[in-house]
């Protein structure tokens, strides 16, 4: 479907960046507005350095950007990449993936029923 | 461990193909597509209650179900089962009632893989590319009004996937 290979690479990077729970929580926090590294580090029991690393990964995946000039250098969400991830084909895939996982559970129940 | 779902949508053609394997015999997978009580448990988007009005999974049978979210919004879908062959094959039509007459035709092939495993292959044909892209996103986006709602959804799905 996606014929531009670099776009596909970027999408892969974004998906793997979001495979980490801490990074997902950072993105979820940023969806409510920009924040500094300090603010982002607050809810986590990890060092500021570790949070910085996570932000770097998100930055390389094109999910967030940092303002260069400002002293506080707040981190912003970059909606373009997220928009690309919510392309209809990915949404179709997620919806059906989820649906078929529920079907797996139904099939598992059916197996138990017949064993009784 | 779950079986991956592969989905492909060819450029410029209004088709969608998918393939998924199951750790269950083909008869069980077929049954889970046939019996409304089972269908209700897995079909449709999460967070939606599915009310099956009619679901007659046999050649010439009809189906219609309504999905409701917590806000009380309703989305209805209907179609006919053009042909159903037990444990093998089915063709059905699919209409999202918000976009009447943009009907897609979907075939499902059930395959026995031995060792209690099976595979389902699906092929959907839409009347146009717009219908393909629009029906999929329209069906799932109903009631969503800002981009971050979609983000939350995506993240929830990713969380569910990794947990």
XYZ file of N, CA, C and O in Angstrom, chain A residues 105-116, chain B residues 31 38 41:
60
model
N -9.873 -15.857 21.680
C -10.386 -16.130 23.029
C -11.675 -16.954 22.956
O -11.875 -17.875 23.753
N -12.530 -16.629 21.983
C -13.780 -17.389 21.798
C -13.450 -18.842 21.452
O -14.028 -19.782 22.005
N -12.476 -19.031 20.563
C -12.087 -20.390 20.156
C -11.506 -21.164 21.341
O -11.731 -22.362 21.483
N -10.779 -20.457 22.192
C -10.190 -21.059 23.386
C -11.308 -21.556 24.316
O -11.257 -22.668 24.831
N -12.328 -20.720 24.498
C -13.501 -21.094 25.309
C -14.201 -22.318 24.734
O -14.632 -23.206 25.473
N -14.323 -22.329 23.383
C -14.998 -23.452 22.741
C -14.250 -24.751 22.995
O -14.851 -25.795 23.203
N -12.907 -24.682 22.993
C -12.081 -25.868 23.273
C -12.364 -26.386 24.675
O -12.532 -27.577 24.892
N -12.443 -25.455 25.641
C -12.703 -25.838 27.029
C -14.077 -26.487 27.156
O -14.228 -27.471 27.867
N -15.067 -25.919 26.471
C -16.422 -26.461 26.486
C -16.440 -27.920 26.050
O -17.082 -28.756 26.685
N -15.732 -28.233 24.965
C -15.804 -29.586 24.413
C -15.045 -30.578 25.279
O -15.316 -31.761 25.261
N -14.072 -30.060 26.081
C -13.313 -30.949 26.962
C -14.141 -31.398 28.164
O -13.848 -32.414 28.760
N -15.134 -30.597 28.539
C -15.946 -30.884 29.728
C -16.677 -32.210 29.584
O -17.189 -32.524 28.529
N -17.653 -22.279 12.968
C -18.751 -22.164 13.934
C -18.785 -20.779 14.593
O -19.851 -20.200 14.786
N -21.768 -16.490 19.302
C -20.306 -16.464 19.264
C -19.820 -15.233 18.496
O -18.884 -14.556 18.914
N -19.474 -12.046 20.313
C -18.373 -11.925 21.270
C -17.087 -11.372 20.673
O -16.183 -10.964 21.396
